[in-house]
CSV table of C-alpha atoms in Angstrom, one decimal:
chain,number,residue,atom,x,y,z
A,1,UNK,CA,0.0,0.0,0.0
A,2,UNK,CA,1.3,3.5,-0.9
A,3,UNK,CA,2.1,5.9,1.9
A,4,UNK,CA,-0.4,8.7,2.6
A,5,UNK,CA,2.2,11.2,1.3
A,6,UNK,CA,2.5,9.5,-2.2
A,7,UNK,CA,-1.3,9.2,-2.4
A,8,UNK,CA,-1.7,12.8,-1.6
A,9,UNK,CA,1.0,13.9,-4.1
A,10,UNK,CA,-0.6,11.9,-6.8
A,11,UNK,CA,-3.9,13.6,-6.0
A,12,UNK,CA,-2.5,17.1,-6.0
A,13,UNK,CA,-0.7,16.5,-9.3
A,14,UNK,CA,-3.9,15.4,-11.1
A,15,UNK,CA,-4.7,19.1,-11.9
A,16,UNK,CA,-2.9,22.4,-12.1
A,17,UNK,CA,-5.5,24.4,-10.2
A,18,UNK,CA,-6.5,23.8,-6.7
A,19,UNK,CA,-9.9,22.2,-6.4
A,20,UNK,CA,-12.5,23.5,-3.9
A,21,UNK,CA,-11.6,22.0,-0.6
A,22,UNK,CA,-15.0,20.6,0.2
A,23,UNK,CA,-15.2,18.9,-3.2
A,24,UNK,CA,-11.8,17.4,-2.8
A,25,UNK,CA,-12.6,16.0,0.7
A,26,UNK,CA,-15.2,13.8,-0.9
A,27,UNK,CA,-13.0,12.3,-3.6
A,28,UNK,CA,-12.1,8.6,-3.3
A,29,UNK,CA,-8.3,9.1,-3.7
A,30,UNK,CA,-8.4,11.8,-1.0
A,31,UNK,CA,-10.4,9.6,1.4
A,32,UNK,CA,-7.9,6.7,0.9
A,33,UNK,CA,-4.9,9.0,1.6
A,34,UNK,CA,-6.6,10.6,4.6
A,35,UNK,CA,-7.6,7.3,6.2
A,36,UNK,CA,-4.1,6.0,5.8
A,37,UNK,CA,-2.6,9.1,7.4
A,38,UNK,CA,-5.3,9.1,10.1
A,39,UNK,CA,-4.5,5.5,11.1
A,40,UNK,CA,-0.8,6.4,11.4
A,41,UNK,CA,-1.3,9.6,13.5
A,42,UNK,CA,-4.4,8.9,15.5
A,43,UNK,CA,-4.1,9.6,19.2
A,44,UNK,CA,-4.3,6.7,21.8
A,45,UNK,CA,-7.9,5.5,22.4
A,46,UNK,CA,-9.1,6.4,18.9
A,47,UNK,CA,-11.4,3.8,17.3
A,48,UNK,CA,-10.0,3.7,13.8
A,49,UNK,CA,-12.7,1.3,12.6
A,50,UNK,CA,-15.5,3.7,13.6
A,51,UNK,CA,-13.7,6.7,12.1
A,52,UNK,CA,-13.2,4.8,8.8
A,53,UNK,CA,-16.8,3.6,8.7
A,54,UNK,CA,-18.0,7.3,9.0
A,55,UNK,CA,-15.6,8.7,6.4
A,56,UNK,CA,-16.6,6.0,3.9
A,57,UNK,CA,-20.3,6.5,4.6
A,58,UNK,CA,-22.9,8.8,2.9
A,59,UNK,CA,-23.1,10.7,6.2
A,60,UNK,CA,-19.6,12.1,5.7
A,61,UNK,CA,-20.3,13.4,2.2
A,62,UNK,CA,-23.7,14.8,3.4
A,63,UNK,CA,-22.0,16.6,6.3
A,64,UNK,CA,-19.5,18.2,3.9
A,65,UNK,CA,-22.3,19.2,1.6
A,66,UNK,CA,-24.0,21.0,4.5
A,67,UNK,CA,-20.8,22.9,5.2
A,68,UNK,CA,-20.4,23.7,1.5
A,69,UNK,CA,-24.0,25.1,1.5
A,70,UNK,CA,-23.4,27.3,4.6
A,71,UNK,CA,-25.1,25.1,7.1
A,72,UNK,CA,-22.6,25.2,9.9
A,73,UNK,CA,-23.9,22.6,12.3
A,74,UNK,CA,-20.8,22.5,14.5
A,75,UNK,CA,-21.3,22.5,18.3
A,76,UNK,CA,-19.8,25.2,20.5
A,77,UNK,CA,-16.2,24.1,21.2
A,78,UNK,CA,-15.2,23.0,24.7
A,79,UNK,CA,-12.4,25.1,26.3
A,80,UNK,CA,-9.9,23.3,28.4
A,81,UNK,CA,-7.0,24.6,30.5
A,82,UNK,CA,-4.1,22.2,30.8
A,83,UNK,CA,-0.6,22.4,32.3
A,84,UNK,CA,2.3,22.9,30.0
A,85,UNK,CA,5.0,20.3,30.1
A,86,UNK,CA,7.6,21.0,32.8
A,87,UNK,CA,6.1,24.4,33.6
A,88,UNK,CA,3.8,26.0,36.1
A,89,UNK,CA,2.1,27.8,33.2
A,90,UNK,CA,-1.2,26.7,31.7
A,91,UNK,CA,-2.2,26.2,28.1
A,92,UNK,CA,-5.7,26.8,26.7
A,93,UNK,CA,-7.1,24.5,24.1
A,94,UNK,CA,-10.4,24.2,22.3
A,95,UNK,CA,-11.9,20.8,21.4
A,96,UNK,CA,-14.6,19.4,19.2
A,97,UNK,CA,-15.7,15.9,19.6
A,98,UNK,CA,-16.9,12.9,17.5
A,99,UNK,CA,-17.6,13.4,13.8
A,100,UNK,CA,-16.9,17.2,14.0
A,101,UNK,CA,-13.4,16.6,15.2
A,102,UNK,CA,-12.9,14.0,12.4
A,103,UNK,CA,-14.2,16.4,9.8
A,104,UNK,CA,-11.7,19.1,11.0
A,105,UNK,CA,-8.9,16.4,10.8
A,106,UNK,CA,-9.9,15.7,7.2
A,107,UNK,CA,-10.0,19.4,6.5
A,108,UNK,CA,-6.6,19.9,8.0
A,109,UNK,CA,-5.2,17.1,5.8
A,110,UNK,CA,-6.8,18.7,2.7
A,111,UNK,CA,-5.3,22.1,3.6
A,112,UNK,CA,-1.9,20.5,2.8
A,113,UNK,CA,-2.8,21.4,-0.8
A,114,UNK,CA,-1.7,24.9,0.3
A,115,UNK,CA,1.7,23.8,1.5
A,116,UNK,CA,3.3,25.4,-1.6
A,117,UNK,CA,2.4,28.9,-0.4
A,118,UNK,CA,4.8,28.6,2.5
A,119,UNK,CA,8.6,29.2,1.9
A,120,UNK,CA,11.1,26.4,2.6
A,121,UNK,CA,11.9,28.0,6.0
A,122,UNK,CA,8.6,26.9,7.5
A,123,UNK,CA,8.8,23.4,9.0
A,124,UNK,CA,5.8,22.9,11.1
A,125,UNK,CA,2.9,20.8,9.8
A,126,UNK,CA,4.1,20.6,6.2
A,127,UNK,CA,3.3,17.2,4.6
A,128,UNK,CA,6.4,15.2,3.9
A,129,UNK,CA,8.7,17.7,5.6
A,130,UNK,CA,9.9,18.0,9.2
A,131,UNK,CA,12.6,19.6,11.4
A,132,UNK,CA,14.9,16.7,10.7
A,133,UNK,CA,15.7,18.1,7.3
A,134,UNK,CA,16.9,21.3,8.8
A,135,UNK,CA,18.9,19.5,11.5
A,136,UNK,CA,20.6,17.3,8.9
A,137,UNK,CA,21.8,20.4,7.0
A,138,UNK,CA,23.4,21.6,10.2
A,139,UNK,CA,25.0,18.3,11.0
A,140,UNK,CA,28.6,18.2,9.9
A,141,UNK,CA,28.4,21.7,8.4
A,142,UNK,CA,30.9,23.9,10.1
A,143,UNK,CA,30.2,27.0,7.9
A,144,UNK,CA,27.2,27.9,10.1
A,145,UNK,CA,29.5,27.9,13.1
A,146,UNK,CA,31.3,30.9,11.6
A,147,UNK,CA,28.1,32.9,11.4
A,148,UNK,CA,26.0,34.9,13.8
A,149,UNK,CA,22.7,33.3,14.7
A,150,UNK,CA,19.4,35.0,15.6
A,151,UNK,CA,17.1,33.1,17.9
A,152,UNK,CA,13.6,34.2,18.8
A,153,UNK,CA,10.7,32.7,20.6
A,154,UNK,CA,7.1,34.1,20.5
A,155,UNK,CA,5.3,34.0,23.9
A,156,UNK,CA,2.1,32.0,23.8
A,157,UNK,CA,1.9,32.1,20.1
A,158,UNK,CA,-1.0,29.8,19.4
A,159,UNK,CA,-3.2,31.6,21.9
A,160,UNK,CA,-2.1,35.1,21.1
A,161,UNK,CA,-3.0,35.3,17.4
A,162,UNK,CA,-5.3,38.3,16.7
A,163,UNK,CA,-8.5,36.9,15.0
A,164,UNK,CA,-9.1,40.0,12.9
A,165,UNK,CA,-5.6,40.0,11.4
A,166,UNK,CA,-5.8,36.2,10.8
A,167,UNK,CA,-9.2,36.6,9.0
A,168,UNK,CA,-7.7,39.3,6.7
A,169,UNK,CA,-4.8,36.9,5.8
A,170,UNK,CA,-7.3,34.1,5.2
A,171,UNK,CA,-9.3,36.4,2.8
A,172,UNK,CA,-6.1,37.0,0.8
A,173,UNK,CA,-5.1,33.3,0.7
A,174,UNK,CA,-8.5,31.6,0.2
A,175,UNK,CA,-10.2,34.1,-2.1
A,176,UNK,CA,-10.6,31.4,-4.8
A,177,UNK,CA,-12.4,29.1,-2.4
A,178,UNK,CA,-15.2,31.2,-0.9
A,179,UNK,CA,-17.1,28.4,0.7
A,180,UNK,CA,-14.1,27.3,2.7
A,181,UNK,CA,-13.3,30.9,3.6
A,182,UNK,CA,-16.8,31.6,4.9
A,183,UNK,CA,-16.7,28.5,7.1
A,184,UNK,CA,-13.3,29.3,8.6
A,185,UNK,CA,-14.3,32.9,9.2
A,186,UNK,CA,-17.5,31.7,10.9
A,187,UNK,CA,-15.5,29.3,13.1
A,188,UNK,CA,-13.0,32.1,14.2
A,189,UNK,CA,-15.5,34.9,14.7
A,190,UNK,CA,-18.1,32.8,16.5
A,191,UNK,CA,-16.3,33.6,19.9
A,192,UNK,CA,-18.4,31.1,21.9
A,193,UNK,CA,-17.2,28.2,23.9
A,194,UNK,CA,-18.2,25.9,26.8
A,195,UNK,CA,-16.0,26.1,29.9
A,196,UNK,CA,-16.7,23.9,33.0
A,197,UNK,CA,-20.2,23.2,31.7
A,198,UNK,CA,-21.2,26.8,31.1
A,199,UNK,CA,-21.8,28.5,27.7
A,200,UNK,CA,-19.5,31.6,27.5
A,201,UNK,CA,-18.6,34.3,25.1
A,202,UNK,CA,-15.2,35.8,24.5
A,203,UNK,CA,-12.1,35.8,22.3
A,204,UNK,CA,-10.9,32.4,21.2
A,205,UNK,CA,-7.8,33.6,19.2
A,206,UNK,CA,-7.0,30.9,16.5
A,207,UNK,CA,-8.8,28.1,18.4
A,208,UNK,CA,-5.6,26.5,19.7
A,209,UNK,CA,-5.9,22.8,19.8
A,210,UNK,CA,-8.3,22.1,16.9
A,211,UNK,CA,-6.8,20.2,13.9
A,212,UNK,CA,-6.6,23.2,11.5
A,213,UNK,CA,-4.9,25.4,14.1
A,214,UNK,CA,-1.4,24.6,12.6
A,215,UNK,CA,-2.5,26.0,9.2
A,216,UNK,CA,-3.4,29.2,11.0
A,217,UNK,CA,0.0,29.5,12.8
A,218,UNK,CA,1.9,28.9,9.6
A,219,UNK,CA,-0.1,31.5,7.7
A,220,UNK,CA,-0.1,34.2,10.3
A,221,UNK,CA,3.6,35.1,10.0
A,222,UNK,CA,4.0,34.3,6.3
A,223,UNK,CA,4.9,37.9,5.4
A,224,UNK,CA,7.7,37.9,8.0
A,225,UNK,CA,8.9,34.6,6.7
A,226,UNK,CA,9.3,36.0,3.2
A,227,UNK,CA,11.3,39.0,4.4
A,228,UNK,CA,13.7,37.0,6.6
A,229,UNK,CA,14.2,34.2,4.1
A,230,UNK,CA,15.8,36.7,1.7
A,231,UNK,CA,17.9,38.4,4.5
A,232,UNK,CA,19.3,35.3,6.2
A,233,UNK,CA,21.6,32.5,5.0
A,234,UNK,CA,19.6,29.8,6.7
A,235,UNK,CA,16.2,30.3,8.3
A,236,UNK,CA,14.0,27.9,10.2
A,237,UNK,CA,10.6,28.6,11.8
A,238,UNK,CA,8.7,25.9,13.6
A,239,UNK,CA,5.5,27.6,14.7
A,240,UNK,CA,6.8,30.0,17.4
A,241,UNK,CA,10.5,28.9,17.4
A,242,UNK,CA,12.8,30.9,15.1
A,243,UNK,CA,16.4,30.5,14.2
A,244,UNK,CA,18.3,32.4,11.4
A,245,UNK,CA,21.9,32.4,10.5
A,246,UNK,CA,23.5,35.6,9.3
A,247,UNK,CA,27.0,36.3,7.8
A,248,UNK,CA,27.8,39.3,10.0
A,249,UNK,CA,26.6,41.3,13.0
A,250,UNK,CA,24.9,44.0,11.0
A,251,UNK,CA,22.8,41.4,9.1
A,252,UNK,CA,21.9,39.7,12.4
A,253,UNK,CA,20.8,43.0,13.9
A,254,UNK,CA,18.7,43.8,10.8
A,255,UNK,CA,17.0,40.4,11.0
A,256,UNK,CA,16.3,40.8,14.7
A,257,UNK,CA,14.7,44.2,13.9
A,258,UNK,CA,12.4,42.7,11.4
A,259,UNK,CA,11.3,40.0,13.8
A,260,UNK,CA,10.6,42.6,16.5
A,261,UNK,CA,8.7,44.9,14.1
A,262,UNK,CA,6.6,42.2,12.4
A,263,UNK,CA,5.7,40.4,15.6
A,264,UNK,CA,4.7,43.7,17.2
A,265,UNK,CA,2.6,44.5,14.1
A,266,UNK,CA,0.9,41.1,14.5
A,267,UNK,CA,0.1,42.0,18.1
A,268,UNK,CA,2.5,39.3,19.4
A,269,UNK,CA,5.2,39.5,22.1
A,270,UNK,CA,8.6,37.9,22.2
A,271,UNK,CA,10.0,35.9,25.1
A,272,UNK,CA,13.1,38.0,25.7
A,273,UNK,CA,14.7,35.2,27.8
A,274,UNK,CA,14.8,33.1,24.6
A,275,UNK,CA,15.4,35.9,22.1
A,276,UNK,CA,19.0,37.0,21.4
A,277,UNK,CA,21.9,36.9,18.9
A,278,UNK,CA,24.5,34.2,19.2
A,279,UNK,CA,28.1,35.0,18.4
A,280,UNK,CA,30.0,32.8,16.0
A,281,UNK,CA,31.1,29.4,17.3
A,282,UNK,CA,28.5,29.5,20.1
A,283,UNK,CA,26.6,26.5,21.3
A,284,UNK,CA,23.1,27.0,19.8
A,285,UNK,CA,20.1,25.3,21.3
A,286,UNK,CA,17.0,24.9,19.1
A,287,UNK,CA,14.1,22.5,19.0
A,288,UNK,CA,15.6,20.0,21.4
A,289,UNK,CA,19.1,19.8,19.8
A,290,UNK,CA,22.2,21.9,20.1
A,291,UNK,CA,24.6,22.8,17.3
A,292,UNK,CA,28.2,23.9,17.6
A,293,UNK,CA,30.6,24.0,14.6
A,294,UNK,CA,29.0,21.1,12.8
A,295,UNK,CA,28.4,19.0,15.9
A,296,UNK,CA,24.7,18.1,16.7
A,297,UNK,CA,23.9,16.7,20.1
A,298,UNK,CA,20.9,16.7,22.5
A,299,UNK,CA,20.1,20.1,24.1
A,300,UNK,CA,20.3,20.7,27.8
A,301,UNK,CA,16.5,21.1,27.9
A,302,UNK,CA,16.0,17.8,26.2
A,303,UNK,CA,18.3,16.1,28.8
A,304,UNK,CA,16.3,17.9,31.6
A,305,UNK,CA,13.0,16.6,30.3
A,306,UNK,CA,14.1,13.1,29.9
A,307,UNK,CA,15.8,12.9,33.3
A,308,UNK,CA,12.7,14.4,34.9
A,309,UNK,CA,10.5,11.8,33.3
A,310,UNK,CA,12.8,9.0,34.5
A,311,UNK,CA,13.0,10.5,37.9
A,312,UNK,CA,9.2,10.6,38.3
A,313,UNK,CA,8.9,7.0,37.2
A,314,UNK,CA,11.7,5.9,39.6
A,315,UNK,CA,10.1,7.6,42.6
A,316,UNK,CA,6.7,6.0,41.9
A,317,UNK,CA,8.1,2.6,41.4
A,318,UNK,CA,10.4,2.8,44.5
A,319,UNK,CA,7.3,3.9,46.5
A,320,UNK,CA,5.5,0.7,45.4
A,321,UNK,CA,8.5,-1.4,46.4
A,322,UNK,CA,8.5,0.2,49.9
A,323,UNK,CA,4.7,-0.4,50.2
A,324,UNK,CA,5.4,-4.1,49.3
A,325,UNK,CA,3.4,-4.0,46.0
A,326,UNK,CA,6.3,-5.1,43.8
A,327,UNK,CA,9.7,-6.6,44.3
A,328,UNK,CA,12.9,-4.6,43.5
A,329,UNK,CA,13.6,-6.9,40.6
A,330,UNK,CA,10.1,-6.4,39.1
A,331,UNK,CA,10.4,-2.7,39.8
A,332,UNK,CA,13.6,-2.5,37.8
A,333,UNK,CA,12.1,-4.5,34.9
A,334,UNK,CA,9.1,-2.1,34.9
A,335,UNK,CA,11.3,1.0,34.8
A,336,UNK,CA,13.4,-0.4,31.9
A,337,UNK,CA,10.2,-1.3,30.0
A,338,UNK,CA,8.8,2.2,30.4
A,339,UNK,CA,12.0,3.9,29.5
A,340,UNK,CA,12.7,1.6,26.6
A,341,UNK,CA,9.2,2.4,25.2
A,342,UNK,CA,10.0,6.1,25.5
A,343,UNK,CA,13.3,5.7,23.6
A,344,UNK,CA,12.5,2.9,21.2
A,345,UNK,CA,8.7,2.8,20.9
A,346,UNK,CA,6.6,-0.4,21.1
A,347,UNK,CA,8.0,-2.1,18.0
A,348,UNK,CA,5.6,-0.8,15.4
A,349,UNK,CA,7.5,-0.4,12.2
A,350,UNK,CA,5.5,2.7,11.3
A,351,UNK,CA,6.0,4.3,14.7
A,352,UNK,CA,8.2,7.4,14.8
A,353,UNK,CA,9.9,6.7,18.1
A,354,UNK,CA,12.3,9.0,20.0
A,355,UNK,CA,15.4,7.2,18.8
A,356,UNK,CA,14.2,6.6,15.3
A,357,UNK,CA,13.7,10.4,14.9
A,358,UNK,CA,16.8,11.5,16.7
A,359,UNK,CA,19.6,9.0,15.8
A,360,UNK,CA,19.9,10.2,12.2
A,361,UNK,CA,20.4,13.8,13.4
A,362,UNK,CA,23.1,13.3,16.0
A,363,UNK,CA,26.8,13.0,15.3
A,364,UNK,CA,27.8,13.3,19.0
A,365,UNK,CA,26.9,10.9,21.8
A,366,UNK,CA,27.6,13.1,24.8
A,367,UNK,CA,23.9,13.6,25.6
A,368,UNK,CA,23.1,9.9,25.1
A,369,UNK,CA,25.9,9.0,27.5
A,370,UNK,CA,24.5,11.3,30.1
A,371,UNK,CA,21.0,9.7,29.8
A,372,UNK,CA,22.6,6.2,30.0
A,373,UNK,CA,24.3,7.1,33.3
A,374,UNK,CA,21.2,8.6,34.8
A,375,UNK,CA,19.1,5.5,33.7
A,376,UNK,CA,21.7,3.3,35.4
A,377,UNK,CA,21.6,5.4,38.5
A,378,UNK,CA,17.7,5.1,38.7
A,379,UNK,CA,17.9,1.4,38.3
A,380,UNK,CA,20.4,1.0,41.0
A,381,UNK,CA,18.3,3.1,43.3
A,382,UNK,CA,15.2,1.0,42.6
A,383,UNK,CA,17.2,-2.2,43.3
A,384,UNK,CA,19.0,-1.1,46.5
A,385,UNK,CA,17.1,1.9,47.9
A,386,UNK,CA,20.4,3.7,48.1
A,387,UNK,CA,21.5,6.8,46.1
A,388,UNK,CA,25.2,6.7,47.2
A,389,UNK,CA,28.2,4.8,46.2
A,390,UNK,CA,26.9,1.6,47.8
A,391,UNK,CA,24.4,1.2,45.0
A,392,UNK,CA,27.2,0.4,42.6
A,393,UNK,CA,27.4,-3.1,44.0
A,394,UNK,CA,24.8,-3.7,41.4
A,395,UNK,CA,26.9,-4.4,38.3
A,396,UNK,CA,26.2,-3.4,34.8
A,397,UNK,CA,25.5,-7.0,33.7
A,398,UNK,CA,22.8,-7.2,36.3
A,399,UNK,CA,21.1,-4.1,34.9
A,400,UNK,CA,21.1,-5.7,31.5
A,401,UNK,CA,19.3,-8.7,33.0
A,402,UNK,CA,16.5,-6.4,34.0
A,403,UNK,CA,16.1,-5.2,30.4
A,404,UNK,CA,18.4,-2.2,30.4
A,405,UNK,CA,19.5,-1.0,26.9
A,406,UNK,CA,22.3,1.5,26.4
A,407,UNK,CA,21.4,4.4,24.1
A,408,UNK,CA,25.0,4.8,23.1
A,409,UNK,CA,25.3,1.2,22.1
A,410,UNK,CA,22.0,1.2,20.3
A,411,UNK,CA,23.1,4.4,18.5
A,412,UNK,CA,26.2,2.8,17.2
A,413,UNK,CA,24.3,-0.4,16.2
A,414,UNK,CA,22.1,1.9,14.2
A,415,UNK,CA,25.1,3.7,12.6
A,416,UNK,CA,26.7,0.4,11.6
A,417,UNK,CA,23.4,-0.9,10.2
A,418,UNK,CA,23.0,2.2,8.0
A,419,UNK,CA,26.6,1.8,6.8
A,420,UNK,CA,26.0,-1.8,5.9
A,421,UNK,CA,22.8,-1.0,4.0
A,422,UNK,CA,24.7,1.7,2.0
A,423,UNK,CA,27.4,-0.7,1.0
């Protein structure tokens, strides 16, 4: 079976002009491509069979026809406030349920037909493209180490988008598809939501959390992207994370000025703790990796997140051991199972696990070695209850008996496998 990307490319190349989005969502080749993509990317707990049955049914086509005719039957979205990862801050998301969510997912997939309007510097939610491409260009390339680098981060980007500005940008972009444009404007300007069981009115920004939100975040800063793409030597924007390389200080300052001016015009604010200019040969952290003169390794923040996750698991398991619920040996086996699933996935060939995504990018194992040492420390604590030197009576071979896998060794196995395949 062809991948969803190939099916989608075939579908797009069938005509020079974009088809009306609601018409395309009903075509059989689109449906096949979307369902394949949906099965690959569905969140845990999704009943793929029920979703497929609906998309293949007459009800799906009828619902699209209703939207096409201006019958916007969507319920009021539910507002949820959830904690941000590793932060005391909260994040607001809006949710639709059932068939309405699935329709928006199909719409989001169909909107990839507009990927060509975004310059190469945009990496978020572009079909067949991801941040790995950018990281691979940095890997082994020392010329960027000789340059200045401009890094910027937009505070609360998804929830700070001005609805009126976004609607104007949608009018410019989707003028040839008035039915889609009317629906999206209705969705954004509705300004109603349910929160804690109550119907409320108020600003909903770009409806952060719904499937088509990523299209909005890519479109909103398109004008800035076009300016900076011309000014910089290498530019990457992934939603609210921006990194640009410049040949000299003056060019870097000019790029920073554009970022400040354009984000202010868009009624956005920059996180000044994460917005600055790197001198040449600096250690640059961006999107979970760090780059320094051609060397790509894990960023300090990535290490912090992974260690925190392992630490939380370790404390919970050790508590169960002390309560007598599990033995130390079973606790160690449980920790290695959970950590190995984090690093290597559950064995599904189509699953994009942490290691499968990251190993091709790295050319330095310093970060992996630090994670290995911390994993071993956690296992020894589970087995002995001690955090000091006495825990080292548990030898490395014993850790392996409980399922421990070294990230460094697995990385070199992967490297050697790739070399063998290329021979």
